[in-house]
Coordinates of C-alpha atoms and ligand atoms in Angstrom, one line a residue:
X1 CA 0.0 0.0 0.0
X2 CA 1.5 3.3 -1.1
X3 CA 1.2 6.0 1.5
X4 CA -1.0 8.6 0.2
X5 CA 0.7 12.2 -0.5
X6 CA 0.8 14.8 1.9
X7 CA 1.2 18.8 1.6
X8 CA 0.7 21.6 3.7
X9 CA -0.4 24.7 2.0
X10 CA 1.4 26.6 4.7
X11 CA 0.6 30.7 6.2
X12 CA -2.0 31.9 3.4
X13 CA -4.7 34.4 4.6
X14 CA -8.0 31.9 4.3
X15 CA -11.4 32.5 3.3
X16 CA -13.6 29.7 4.1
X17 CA -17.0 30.9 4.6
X18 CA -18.8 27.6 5.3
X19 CA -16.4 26.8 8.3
X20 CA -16.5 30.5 9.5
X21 CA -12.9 31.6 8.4
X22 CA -12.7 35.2 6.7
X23 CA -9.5 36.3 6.3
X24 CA -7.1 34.3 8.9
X25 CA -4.3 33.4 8.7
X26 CA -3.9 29.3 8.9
X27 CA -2.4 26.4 6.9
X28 CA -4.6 23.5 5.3
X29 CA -3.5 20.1 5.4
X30 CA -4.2 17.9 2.5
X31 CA -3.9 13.9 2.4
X32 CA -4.6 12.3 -0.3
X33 CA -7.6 13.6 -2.2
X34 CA -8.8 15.2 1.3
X35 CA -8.3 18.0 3.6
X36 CA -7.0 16.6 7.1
X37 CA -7.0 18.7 10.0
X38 CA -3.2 18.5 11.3
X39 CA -0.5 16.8 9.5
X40 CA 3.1 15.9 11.4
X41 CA 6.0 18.5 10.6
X42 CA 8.2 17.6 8.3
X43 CA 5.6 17.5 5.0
X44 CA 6.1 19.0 2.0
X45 CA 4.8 22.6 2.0
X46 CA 3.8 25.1 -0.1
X47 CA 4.5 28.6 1.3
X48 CA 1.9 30.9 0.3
X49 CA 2.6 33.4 3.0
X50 CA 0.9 36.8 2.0
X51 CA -1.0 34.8 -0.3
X52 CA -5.2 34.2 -0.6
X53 CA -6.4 31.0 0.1
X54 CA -10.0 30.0 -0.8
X55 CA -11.5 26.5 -1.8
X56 CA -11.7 25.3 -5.3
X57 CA -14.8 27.3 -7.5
X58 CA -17.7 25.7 -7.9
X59 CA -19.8 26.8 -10.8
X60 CA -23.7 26.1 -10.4
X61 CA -25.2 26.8 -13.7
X62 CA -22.7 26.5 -17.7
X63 CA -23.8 25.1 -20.7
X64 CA -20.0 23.1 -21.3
X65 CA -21.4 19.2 -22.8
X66 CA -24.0 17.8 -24.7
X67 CA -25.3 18.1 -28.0
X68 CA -27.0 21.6 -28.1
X69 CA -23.4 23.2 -27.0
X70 CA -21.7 20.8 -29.5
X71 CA -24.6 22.2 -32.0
X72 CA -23.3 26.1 -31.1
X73 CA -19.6 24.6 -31.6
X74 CA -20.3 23.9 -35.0
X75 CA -22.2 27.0 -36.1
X76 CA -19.0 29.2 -34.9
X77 CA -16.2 28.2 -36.9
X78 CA -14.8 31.3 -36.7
X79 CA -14.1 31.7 -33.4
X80 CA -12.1 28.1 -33.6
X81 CA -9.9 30.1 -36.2
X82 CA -9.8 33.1 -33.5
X83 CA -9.0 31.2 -30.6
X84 CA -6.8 28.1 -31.2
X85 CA -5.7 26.4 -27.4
X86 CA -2.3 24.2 -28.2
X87 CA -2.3 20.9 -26.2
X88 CA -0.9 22.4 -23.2
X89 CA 2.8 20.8 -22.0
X90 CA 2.1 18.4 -18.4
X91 CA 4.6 18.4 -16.0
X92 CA 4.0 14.5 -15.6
X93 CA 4.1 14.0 -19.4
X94 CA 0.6 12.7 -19.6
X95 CA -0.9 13.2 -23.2
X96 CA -2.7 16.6 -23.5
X97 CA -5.0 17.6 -26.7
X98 CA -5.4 21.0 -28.0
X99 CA -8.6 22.8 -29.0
X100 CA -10.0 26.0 -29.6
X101 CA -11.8 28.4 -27.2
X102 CA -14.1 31.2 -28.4
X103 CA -17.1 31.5 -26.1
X104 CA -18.1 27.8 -26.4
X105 CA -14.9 26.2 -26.1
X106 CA -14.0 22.6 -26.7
X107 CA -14.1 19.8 -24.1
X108 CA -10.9 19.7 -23.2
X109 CA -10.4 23.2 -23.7
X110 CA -13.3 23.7 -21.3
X111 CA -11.4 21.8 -18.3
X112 CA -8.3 23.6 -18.8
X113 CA -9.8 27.2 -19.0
X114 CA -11.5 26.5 -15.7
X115 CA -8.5 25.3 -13.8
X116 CA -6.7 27.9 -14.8
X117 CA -9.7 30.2 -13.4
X118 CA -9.3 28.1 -9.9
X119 CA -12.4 26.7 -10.5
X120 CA -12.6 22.5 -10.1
X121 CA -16.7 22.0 -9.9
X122 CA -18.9 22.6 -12.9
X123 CA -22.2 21.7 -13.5
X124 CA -23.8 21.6 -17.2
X125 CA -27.2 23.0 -16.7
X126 CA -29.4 21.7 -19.7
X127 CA -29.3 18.1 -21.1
X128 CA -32.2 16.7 -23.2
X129 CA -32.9 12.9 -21.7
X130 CA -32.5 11.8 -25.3
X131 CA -29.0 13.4 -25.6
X132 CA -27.6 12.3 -22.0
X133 CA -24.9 9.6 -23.5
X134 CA -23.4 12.6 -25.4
X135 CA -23.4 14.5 -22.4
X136 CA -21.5 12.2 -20.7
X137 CA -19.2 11.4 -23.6
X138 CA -18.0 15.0 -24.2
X139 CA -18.0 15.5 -19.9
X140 CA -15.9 12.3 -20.0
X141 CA -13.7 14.4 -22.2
X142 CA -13.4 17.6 -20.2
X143 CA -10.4 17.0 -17.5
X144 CA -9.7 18.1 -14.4
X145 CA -12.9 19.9 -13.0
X146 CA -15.9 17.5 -11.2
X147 CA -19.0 18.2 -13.2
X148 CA -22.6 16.4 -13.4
X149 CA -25.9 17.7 -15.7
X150 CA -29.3 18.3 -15.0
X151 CA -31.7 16.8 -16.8
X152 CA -34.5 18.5 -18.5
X153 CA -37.9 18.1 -17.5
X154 CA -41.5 20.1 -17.7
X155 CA -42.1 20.0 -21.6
X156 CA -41.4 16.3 -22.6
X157 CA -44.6 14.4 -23.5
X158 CA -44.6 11.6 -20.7
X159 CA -44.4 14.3 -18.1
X160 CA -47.3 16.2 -19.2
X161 CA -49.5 13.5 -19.7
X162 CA -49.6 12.6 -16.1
X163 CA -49.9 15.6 -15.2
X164 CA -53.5 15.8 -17.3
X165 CA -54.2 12.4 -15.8
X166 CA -53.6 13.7 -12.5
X167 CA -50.9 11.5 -11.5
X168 CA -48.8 13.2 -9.7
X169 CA -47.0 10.5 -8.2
X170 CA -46.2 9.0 -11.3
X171 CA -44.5 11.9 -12.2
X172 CA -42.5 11.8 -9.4
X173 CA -41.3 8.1 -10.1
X174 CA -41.2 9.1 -13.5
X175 CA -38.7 11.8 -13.0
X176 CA -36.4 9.7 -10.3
X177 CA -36.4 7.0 -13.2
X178 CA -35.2 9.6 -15.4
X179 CA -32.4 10.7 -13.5
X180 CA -31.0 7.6 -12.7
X181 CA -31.3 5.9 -16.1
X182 CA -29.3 9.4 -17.6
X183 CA -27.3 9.7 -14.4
X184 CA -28.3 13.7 -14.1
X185 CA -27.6 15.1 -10.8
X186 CA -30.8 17.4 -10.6
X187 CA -34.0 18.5 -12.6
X188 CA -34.1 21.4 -15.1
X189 CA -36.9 23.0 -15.6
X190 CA -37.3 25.8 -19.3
X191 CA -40.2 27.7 -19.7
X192 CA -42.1 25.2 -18.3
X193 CA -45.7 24.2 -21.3
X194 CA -43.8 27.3 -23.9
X195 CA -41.5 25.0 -25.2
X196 CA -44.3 22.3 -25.7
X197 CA -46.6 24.9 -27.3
X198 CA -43.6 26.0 -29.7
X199 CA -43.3 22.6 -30.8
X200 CA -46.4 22.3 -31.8
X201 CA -47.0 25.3 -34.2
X202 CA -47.8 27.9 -31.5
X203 CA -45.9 31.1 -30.4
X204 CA -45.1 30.7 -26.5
X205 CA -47.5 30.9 -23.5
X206 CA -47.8 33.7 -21.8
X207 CA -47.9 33.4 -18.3
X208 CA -48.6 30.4 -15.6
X209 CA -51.5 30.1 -16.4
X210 CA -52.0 29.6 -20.1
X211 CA -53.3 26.0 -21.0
X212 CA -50.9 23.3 -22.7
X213 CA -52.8 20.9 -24.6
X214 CA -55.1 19.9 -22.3
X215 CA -57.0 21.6 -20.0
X216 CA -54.7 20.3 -17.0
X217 CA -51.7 21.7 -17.9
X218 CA -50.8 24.8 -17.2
X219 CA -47.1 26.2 -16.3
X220 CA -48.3 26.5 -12.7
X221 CA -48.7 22.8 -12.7
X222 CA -46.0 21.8 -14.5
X223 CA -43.9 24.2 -11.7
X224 CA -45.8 22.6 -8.8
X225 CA -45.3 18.8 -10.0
X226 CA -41.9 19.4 -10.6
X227 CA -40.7 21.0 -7.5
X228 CA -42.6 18.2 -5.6
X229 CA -40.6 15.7 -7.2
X230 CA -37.3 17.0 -6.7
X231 CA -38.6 17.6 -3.2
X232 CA -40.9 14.0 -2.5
X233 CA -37.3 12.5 -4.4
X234 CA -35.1 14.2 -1.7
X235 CA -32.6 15.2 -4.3
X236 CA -29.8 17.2 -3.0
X237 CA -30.2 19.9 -5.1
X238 CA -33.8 21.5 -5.3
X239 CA -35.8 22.1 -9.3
X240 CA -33.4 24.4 -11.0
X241 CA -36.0 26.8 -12.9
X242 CA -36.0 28.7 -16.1
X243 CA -38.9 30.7 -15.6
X244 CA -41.4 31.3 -18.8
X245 CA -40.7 34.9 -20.9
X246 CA -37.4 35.1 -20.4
X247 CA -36.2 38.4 -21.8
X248 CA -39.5 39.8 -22.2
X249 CA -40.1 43.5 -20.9
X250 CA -42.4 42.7 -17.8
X251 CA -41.3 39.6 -17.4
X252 CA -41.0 40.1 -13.7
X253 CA -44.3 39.7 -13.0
X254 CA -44.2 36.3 -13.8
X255 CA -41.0 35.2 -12.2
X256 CA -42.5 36.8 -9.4
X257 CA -46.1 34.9 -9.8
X258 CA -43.9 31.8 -10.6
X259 CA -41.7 32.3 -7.0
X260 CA -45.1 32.8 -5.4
X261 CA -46.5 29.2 -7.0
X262 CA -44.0 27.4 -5.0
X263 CA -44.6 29.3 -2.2
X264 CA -42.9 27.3 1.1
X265 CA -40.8 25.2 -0.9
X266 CA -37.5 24.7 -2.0
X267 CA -36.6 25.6 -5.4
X268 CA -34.0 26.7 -7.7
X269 CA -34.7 30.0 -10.0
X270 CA -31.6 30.7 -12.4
X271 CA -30.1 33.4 -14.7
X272 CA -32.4 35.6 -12.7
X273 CA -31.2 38.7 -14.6
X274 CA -33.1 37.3 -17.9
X275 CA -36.3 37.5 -15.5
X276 CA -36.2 40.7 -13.9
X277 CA -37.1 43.3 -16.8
X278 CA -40.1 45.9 -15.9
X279 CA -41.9 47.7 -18.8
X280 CA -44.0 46.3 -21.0
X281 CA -44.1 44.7 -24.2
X282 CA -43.5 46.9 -27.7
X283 CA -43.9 49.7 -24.8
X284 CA -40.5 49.6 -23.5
X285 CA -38.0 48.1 -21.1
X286 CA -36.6 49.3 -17.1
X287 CA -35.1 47.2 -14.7
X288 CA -37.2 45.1 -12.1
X289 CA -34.7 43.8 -9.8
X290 CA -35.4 45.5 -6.5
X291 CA -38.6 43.6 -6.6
X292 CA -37.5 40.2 -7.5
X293 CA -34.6 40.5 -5.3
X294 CA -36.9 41.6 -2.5
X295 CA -39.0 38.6 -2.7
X296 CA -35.8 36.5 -2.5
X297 CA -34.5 37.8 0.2
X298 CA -37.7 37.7 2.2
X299 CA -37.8 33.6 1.4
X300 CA -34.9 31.6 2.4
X301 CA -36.5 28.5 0.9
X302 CA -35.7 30.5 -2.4
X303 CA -31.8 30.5 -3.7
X304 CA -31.0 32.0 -7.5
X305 CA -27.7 32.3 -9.8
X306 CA -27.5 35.6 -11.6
X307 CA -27.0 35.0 -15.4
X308 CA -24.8 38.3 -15.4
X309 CA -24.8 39.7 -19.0
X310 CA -20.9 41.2 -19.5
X311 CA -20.2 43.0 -22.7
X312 CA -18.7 41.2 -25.4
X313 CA -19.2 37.8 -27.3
X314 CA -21.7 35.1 -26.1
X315 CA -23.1 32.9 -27.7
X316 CA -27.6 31.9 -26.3
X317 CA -28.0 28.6 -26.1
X318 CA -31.1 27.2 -24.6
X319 CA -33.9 24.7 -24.7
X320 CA -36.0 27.5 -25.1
X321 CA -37.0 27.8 -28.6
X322 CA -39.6 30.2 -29.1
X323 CA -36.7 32.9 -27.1
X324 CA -34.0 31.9 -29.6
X325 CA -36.3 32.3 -32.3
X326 CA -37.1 36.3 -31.4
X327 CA -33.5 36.8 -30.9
X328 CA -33.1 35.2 -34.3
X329 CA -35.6 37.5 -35.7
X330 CA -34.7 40.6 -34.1
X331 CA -30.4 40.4 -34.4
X332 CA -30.8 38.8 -37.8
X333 CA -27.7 36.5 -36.7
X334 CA -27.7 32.7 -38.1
X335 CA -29.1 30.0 -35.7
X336 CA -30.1 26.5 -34.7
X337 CA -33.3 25.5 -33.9
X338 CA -34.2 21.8 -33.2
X339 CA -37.2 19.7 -32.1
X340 CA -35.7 16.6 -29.7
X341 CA -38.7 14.3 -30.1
X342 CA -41.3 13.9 -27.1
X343 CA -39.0 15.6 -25.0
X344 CA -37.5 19.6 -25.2
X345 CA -36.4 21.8 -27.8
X346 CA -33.2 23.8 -27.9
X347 CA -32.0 27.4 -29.8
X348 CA -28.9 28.9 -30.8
X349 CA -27.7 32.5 -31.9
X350 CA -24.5 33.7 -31.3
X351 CA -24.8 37.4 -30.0
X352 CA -22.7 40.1 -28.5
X353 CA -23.7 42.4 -25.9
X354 CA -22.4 46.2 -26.8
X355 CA -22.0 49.1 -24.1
X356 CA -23.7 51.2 -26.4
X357 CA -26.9 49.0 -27.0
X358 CA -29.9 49.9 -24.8
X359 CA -31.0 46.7 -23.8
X360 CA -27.7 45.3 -23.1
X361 CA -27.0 47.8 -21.0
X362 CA -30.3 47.5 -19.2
X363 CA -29.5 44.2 -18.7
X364 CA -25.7 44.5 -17.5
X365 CA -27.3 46.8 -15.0
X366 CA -30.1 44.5 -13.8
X367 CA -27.8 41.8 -13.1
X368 CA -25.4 43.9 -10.6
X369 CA -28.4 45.6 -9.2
X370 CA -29.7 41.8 -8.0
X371 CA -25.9 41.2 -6.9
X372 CA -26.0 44.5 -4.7
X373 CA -29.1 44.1 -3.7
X374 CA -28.8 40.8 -2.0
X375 CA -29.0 40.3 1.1
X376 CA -27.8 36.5 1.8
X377 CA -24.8 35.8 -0.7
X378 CA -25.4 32.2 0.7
X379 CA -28.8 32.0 -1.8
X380 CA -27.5 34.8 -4.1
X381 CA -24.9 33.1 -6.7
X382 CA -22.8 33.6 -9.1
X383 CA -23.0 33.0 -12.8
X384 CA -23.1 34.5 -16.3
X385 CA -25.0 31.6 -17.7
X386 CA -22.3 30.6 -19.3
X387 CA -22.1 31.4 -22.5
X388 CA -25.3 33.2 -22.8
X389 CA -24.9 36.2 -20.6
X390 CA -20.8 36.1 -21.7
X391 CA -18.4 32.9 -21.0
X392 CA -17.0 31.9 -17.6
X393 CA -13.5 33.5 -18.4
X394 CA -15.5 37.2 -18.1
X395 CA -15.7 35.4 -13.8
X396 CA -12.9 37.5 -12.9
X397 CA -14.1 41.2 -14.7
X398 CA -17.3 40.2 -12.8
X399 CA -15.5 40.0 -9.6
X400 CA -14.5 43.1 -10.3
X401 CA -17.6 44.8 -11.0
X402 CA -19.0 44.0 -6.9
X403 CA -15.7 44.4 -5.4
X404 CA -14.3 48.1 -6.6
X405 CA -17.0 50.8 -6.4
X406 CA -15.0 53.3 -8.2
X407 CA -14.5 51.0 -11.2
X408 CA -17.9 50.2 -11.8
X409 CA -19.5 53.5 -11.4
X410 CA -16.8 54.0 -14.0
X411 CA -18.0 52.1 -16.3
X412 CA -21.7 52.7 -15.3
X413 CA -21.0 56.0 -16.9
X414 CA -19.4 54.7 -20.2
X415 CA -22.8 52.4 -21.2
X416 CA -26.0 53.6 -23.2
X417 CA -28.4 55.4 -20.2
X418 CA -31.4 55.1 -22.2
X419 CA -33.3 52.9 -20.4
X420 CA -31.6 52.9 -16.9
X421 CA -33.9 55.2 -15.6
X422 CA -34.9 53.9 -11.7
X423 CA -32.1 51.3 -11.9
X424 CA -30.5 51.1 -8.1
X425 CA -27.4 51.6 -10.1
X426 CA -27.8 55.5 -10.6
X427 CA -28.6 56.0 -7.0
X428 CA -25.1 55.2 -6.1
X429 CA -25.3 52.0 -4.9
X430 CA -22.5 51.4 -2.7
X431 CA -22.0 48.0 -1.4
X432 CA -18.5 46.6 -2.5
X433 CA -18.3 42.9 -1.9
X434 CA -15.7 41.3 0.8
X435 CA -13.3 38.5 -0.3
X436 CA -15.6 36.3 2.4
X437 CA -18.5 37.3 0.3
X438 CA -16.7 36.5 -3.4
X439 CA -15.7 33.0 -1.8
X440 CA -19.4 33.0 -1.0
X441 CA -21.3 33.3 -4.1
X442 CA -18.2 31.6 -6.2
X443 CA -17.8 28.4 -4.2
X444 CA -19.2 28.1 -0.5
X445 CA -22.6 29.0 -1.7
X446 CA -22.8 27.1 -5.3
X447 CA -21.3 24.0 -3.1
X448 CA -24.0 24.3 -0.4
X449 CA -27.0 25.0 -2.8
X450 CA -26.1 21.9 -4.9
X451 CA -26.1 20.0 -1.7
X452 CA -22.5 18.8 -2.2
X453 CA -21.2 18.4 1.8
X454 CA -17.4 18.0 0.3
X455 CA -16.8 21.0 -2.1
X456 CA -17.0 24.4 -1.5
X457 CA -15.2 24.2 1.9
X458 CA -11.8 23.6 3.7
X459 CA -12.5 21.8 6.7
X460 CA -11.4 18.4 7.3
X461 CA -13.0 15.6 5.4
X462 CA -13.9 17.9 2.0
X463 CA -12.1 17.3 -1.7
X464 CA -8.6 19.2 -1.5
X465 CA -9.7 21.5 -4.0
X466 CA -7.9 24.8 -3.1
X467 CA -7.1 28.0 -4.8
X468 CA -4.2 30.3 -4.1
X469 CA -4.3 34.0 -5.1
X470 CA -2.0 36.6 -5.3
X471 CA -3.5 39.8 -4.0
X472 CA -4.0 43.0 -6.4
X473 CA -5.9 45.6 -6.3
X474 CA -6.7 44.8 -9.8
X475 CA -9.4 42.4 -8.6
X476 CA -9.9 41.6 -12.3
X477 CA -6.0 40.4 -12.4
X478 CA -6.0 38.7 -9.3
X479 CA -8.8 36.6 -10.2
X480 CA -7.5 35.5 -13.4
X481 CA -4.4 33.5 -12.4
X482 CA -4.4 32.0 -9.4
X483 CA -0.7 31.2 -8.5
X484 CA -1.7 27.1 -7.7
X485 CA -4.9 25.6 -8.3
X486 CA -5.0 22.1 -6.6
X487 CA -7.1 19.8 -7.5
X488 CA -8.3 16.3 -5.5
X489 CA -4.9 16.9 -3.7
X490 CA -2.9 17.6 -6.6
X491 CA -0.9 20.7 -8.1
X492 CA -2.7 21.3 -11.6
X493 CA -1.8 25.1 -12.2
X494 CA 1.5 26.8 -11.2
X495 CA 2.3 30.5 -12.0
X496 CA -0.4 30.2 -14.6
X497 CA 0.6 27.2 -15.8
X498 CA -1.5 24.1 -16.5
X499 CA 0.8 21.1 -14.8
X500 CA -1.4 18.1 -14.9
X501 CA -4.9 17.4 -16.5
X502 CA -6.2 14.6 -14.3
X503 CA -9.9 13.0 -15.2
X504 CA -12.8 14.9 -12.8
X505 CA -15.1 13.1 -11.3
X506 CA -19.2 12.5 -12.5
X507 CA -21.7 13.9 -10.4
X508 CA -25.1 12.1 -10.7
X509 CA -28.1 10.9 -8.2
X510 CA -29.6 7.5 -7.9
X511 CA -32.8 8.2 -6.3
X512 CA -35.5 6.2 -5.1
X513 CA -38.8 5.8 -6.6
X514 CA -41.6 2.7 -7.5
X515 CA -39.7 0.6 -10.5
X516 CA -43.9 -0.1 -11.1
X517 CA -43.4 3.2 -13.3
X518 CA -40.9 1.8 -15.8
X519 CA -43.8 -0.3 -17.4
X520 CA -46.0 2.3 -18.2
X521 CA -42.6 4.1 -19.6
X522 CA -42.1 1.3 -21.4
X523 CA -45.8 1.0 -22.9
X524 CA -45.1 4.6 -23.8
X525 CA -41.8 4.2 -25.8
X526 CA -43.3 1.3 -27.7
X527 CA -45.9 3.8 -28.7
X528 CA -44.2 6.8 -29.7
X529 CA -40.8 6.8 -29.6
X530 CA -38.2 6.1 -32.3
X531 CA -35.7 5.2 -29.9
X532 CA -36.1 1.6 -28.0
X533 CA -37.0 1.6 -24.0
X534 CA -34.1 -0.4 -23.5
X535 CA -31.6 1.5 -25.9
X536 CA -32.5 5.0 -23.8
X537 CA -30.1 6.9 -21.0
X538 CA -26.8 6.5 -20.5
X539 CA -26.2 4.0 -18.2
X540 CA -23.0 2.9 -18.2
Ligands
LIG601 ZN1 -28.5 28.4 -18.8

């Protein structure tokens, strides 16, 4: 039996909000894959005196795998021709492939541009049941970082039909099948009946209440069945929501009527910044966000990511077709739009967001206002919704943005003012985030929402995933090259440097639920599907 390795990350000034450290200076202690609470002198240290110390980032919400990200891959060869990534020389000689970036990098590129961002948990927010063995295949291919899907749920066929039968727990069943047989780690919910109404020659619905096919079905339903699986199923991470209307003016009326559905329990609602627009439609956009971030922090049972939009390149990417449609029709930009049979849909159109553009702007605004705003960082999150709001690499400008006052009021002034009228912004908002509170929303409170007990923290017994930064006052800088990045116990980025590309692990749930449901699936399949019962998931 080899004797696992040891090191002592030895001095650094630690921020480690779950165990109540905020700035002290201590060492951590890694054996093996794990952080240990003392190790005997004489170890191998790393001396990061004067340094930052913070656990590995934990990303809650990025489109990185699957077939709809693969389809965006190939509708941008341009920025492959931009961005080339060469295979990157490892210290240990292991193999390493190139790639090319852009704002939808490939898989490996994906693993390597995290690390070197200190971030070693990602989780791939939107995979179509039907497309889960791809997901896994191109995840498989994307080193270093730990990283599991959610599985989308709330316009396939099966789904909706027991919810017009009333058979709600055979929905629940249903959907614990479902993530087990695709080995998903949580259900995704996208504009809960629109999709389905899309589909089927229709524009959208327009709010909760709107009927979807039958009579029974309504968004409101769809929300409430949902949310009482992931609930009745005891899954670890609650329903991760895309509300309907996103990026409609007014739309907040329905994230707020969709918040107040589920009122009492646990739920999930992301890229809140796409669902936080007053105004009306063809009347004119303003910003909502004081009163959807009010209502979330008045409910604790409610956490959110942000979707950030940051100016520059994105590319949308989203089950949501009847969105990617309007922003097809309105930018004029090529696209993608595909049906994925009984089950979702999914759009593409690559876009950039421009200082100068109203609604980008508006939007930009919106999403630091919700930042700023919050009052628990805990249930408050980080994201960009990766790459639709701009890609991860834009995590350390964003960092940026809450932490220096005097840069972003900066900037507030450079962007179009057209429609920032009674945006918190222009009253001076003050609030500059802590280093506490950026290990908060960037790891600590990802980790904790997702229900992960080992990431996001450095106390003894959690993954030694730890980041070390060198202070500047440049937060932007500091944040976007960490001196080490140490992953599962091991050095994989030194002085900016990618040393060693291990595998990351799969995260996935197995829940419980009555097998009685995988007959009637069956029955189903036999009757409508193209794909066999027994040929579906991705089980190994
Ligand atoms: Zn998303």
């Amino acid at each position: 039996m080899t004797t696992p390795s040891r090191l002592r990350i030895a001095g650094g000034t630690v921020y480690d909000p779950a165990n109540g450290v905020d700035g002290a200076v201590q060492d951590v202690c890694i054996e093996g894959d794990r952080i240990v609470a003392e190790l005997p002198a004489g170890v191998p240290r790393l001396d990061v005196r004067g340094m930052v110390v913070m656990p590995g980032g934990v990303d809650i919400h990025a489109h990185v795998a699957g077939s709809s990200v693969n389809h965006a891959r190939r509708l941008l060869p341009e920025e492959h021709a931009a961005d080339p990534v060469p295979a990157p020389p490892l210290a240990d000689g292991a193999p390493a492939r190139s790639g090319t970036g852009g704002t939808v990098p490939s898989t490996f590129a994906t693993g390597y541009r995290y690390a070197g961002l200190g971030y070693t948990t990602a989780m791939e927010a939107a995979v179509a049941p039907l497309a889960a063995r791809h997901a896994h295949a191109e995840l498989d291919d994307t080193p270093i970082i730990d990283s599991g899907f959610y599985v989308l749920l709330g316009n396939d066929d099966y789904l909706l039909r027991q919810i017009a039968a009333g058979e709600t727990a055979r929905a629940r069943d249903y959907a614990g099948w479902l993530l087990g047989v695709t080995r998903a780690y949580a259900i995704k919910i996208v504009n809960p009946g629109g999709v389905t109404v899309w589909k089927g020659g229709g524009r959208n619905v327009s709010g909760l209440d709107d009927v979807v096919g039958s009579s029974a079905v309504t968004p409101r339903k769809i929300l409430e069945t949902l949310a009482g699986a992931a609930n009745g199923l005891a899954l670890p991470h609650p329903v991760h929501i895309h509300c309907n209307n996103l990026g409609q003016p007014g739309n907040s009326a329905t994230t707020l009527e969709s918040m107040r559905a589920l009122a009492g329990r646990r739920a999930h609602f992301t890229h809140l910044q796409f669902h936080s627009y007053g105004g009306e439609r063809g009347k004119g956009w303003k910003s909502a966000a004081r009163d959807v971030i009010d209502y979330v922090n008045g409910h604790a049972e409610l956490s959110v990511d942000v979707g950030q939009v940051m100016f520059g390149s994105a590319t949308t990417v989203t089950a949501d077709g009847p969105v990617e449609h309007l922003l097809y029709a309105s930018s004029g930009r090529k696209w993608v739009n595909v049906d994925i049979e009984l089950e979702t849909g999914c759009g593409i159109v690559p876009y950039a967001y421009r200082e100068q553009a109203a609604v980008a702007a508006l939007q930009w605004a919106v999403g630091l206002e919700l930042f700023l705003l919050a009052k628990d960082p805990w249930r408050v999150v980080l994201s960009t919704d990766h790459p639709n709001g701009g890609t991860f690499l834009s995590y350390p400008e964003l960092i940026r943005l809450l932490m220096d006052r005097a840069y972003r009021d900066e900037r507030l002034k450079a962007v179009n003012q057209k429609l920032l009228a009674g945006s918190a912004l222009l009253d001076g908002l003050a609030r500059e985030y802590t280093l506490g509170e950026i290990a908060i929303v960037t790891r600590a409170g990802p980790a904790r929402l997702l229900g992960l007990p080992q990431k996001g923290h450095l106390g003894p017994g959690a993954d030694a995933d730890v980041t070390v930064y060198a202070p500047d006052a440049d937060r932007a800088k500091m944040f976007a090259a960490p001196r080490y990045v140490i992953k599962g116990g091991t050095v994989v980025v030194q002085d900016g440097q990618l040393r060693r590309a291990s595998a990351g692990a799969r995260l996935a749930v197995r829940p419980d639920y009555d097998v009685a449901v995988k007959k009637d699936v069956k029955r189903f399949f036999d009757d409508y599907a193209t794909v066999a019962f027994e040929n579906y998931g991705a089980e190994p």
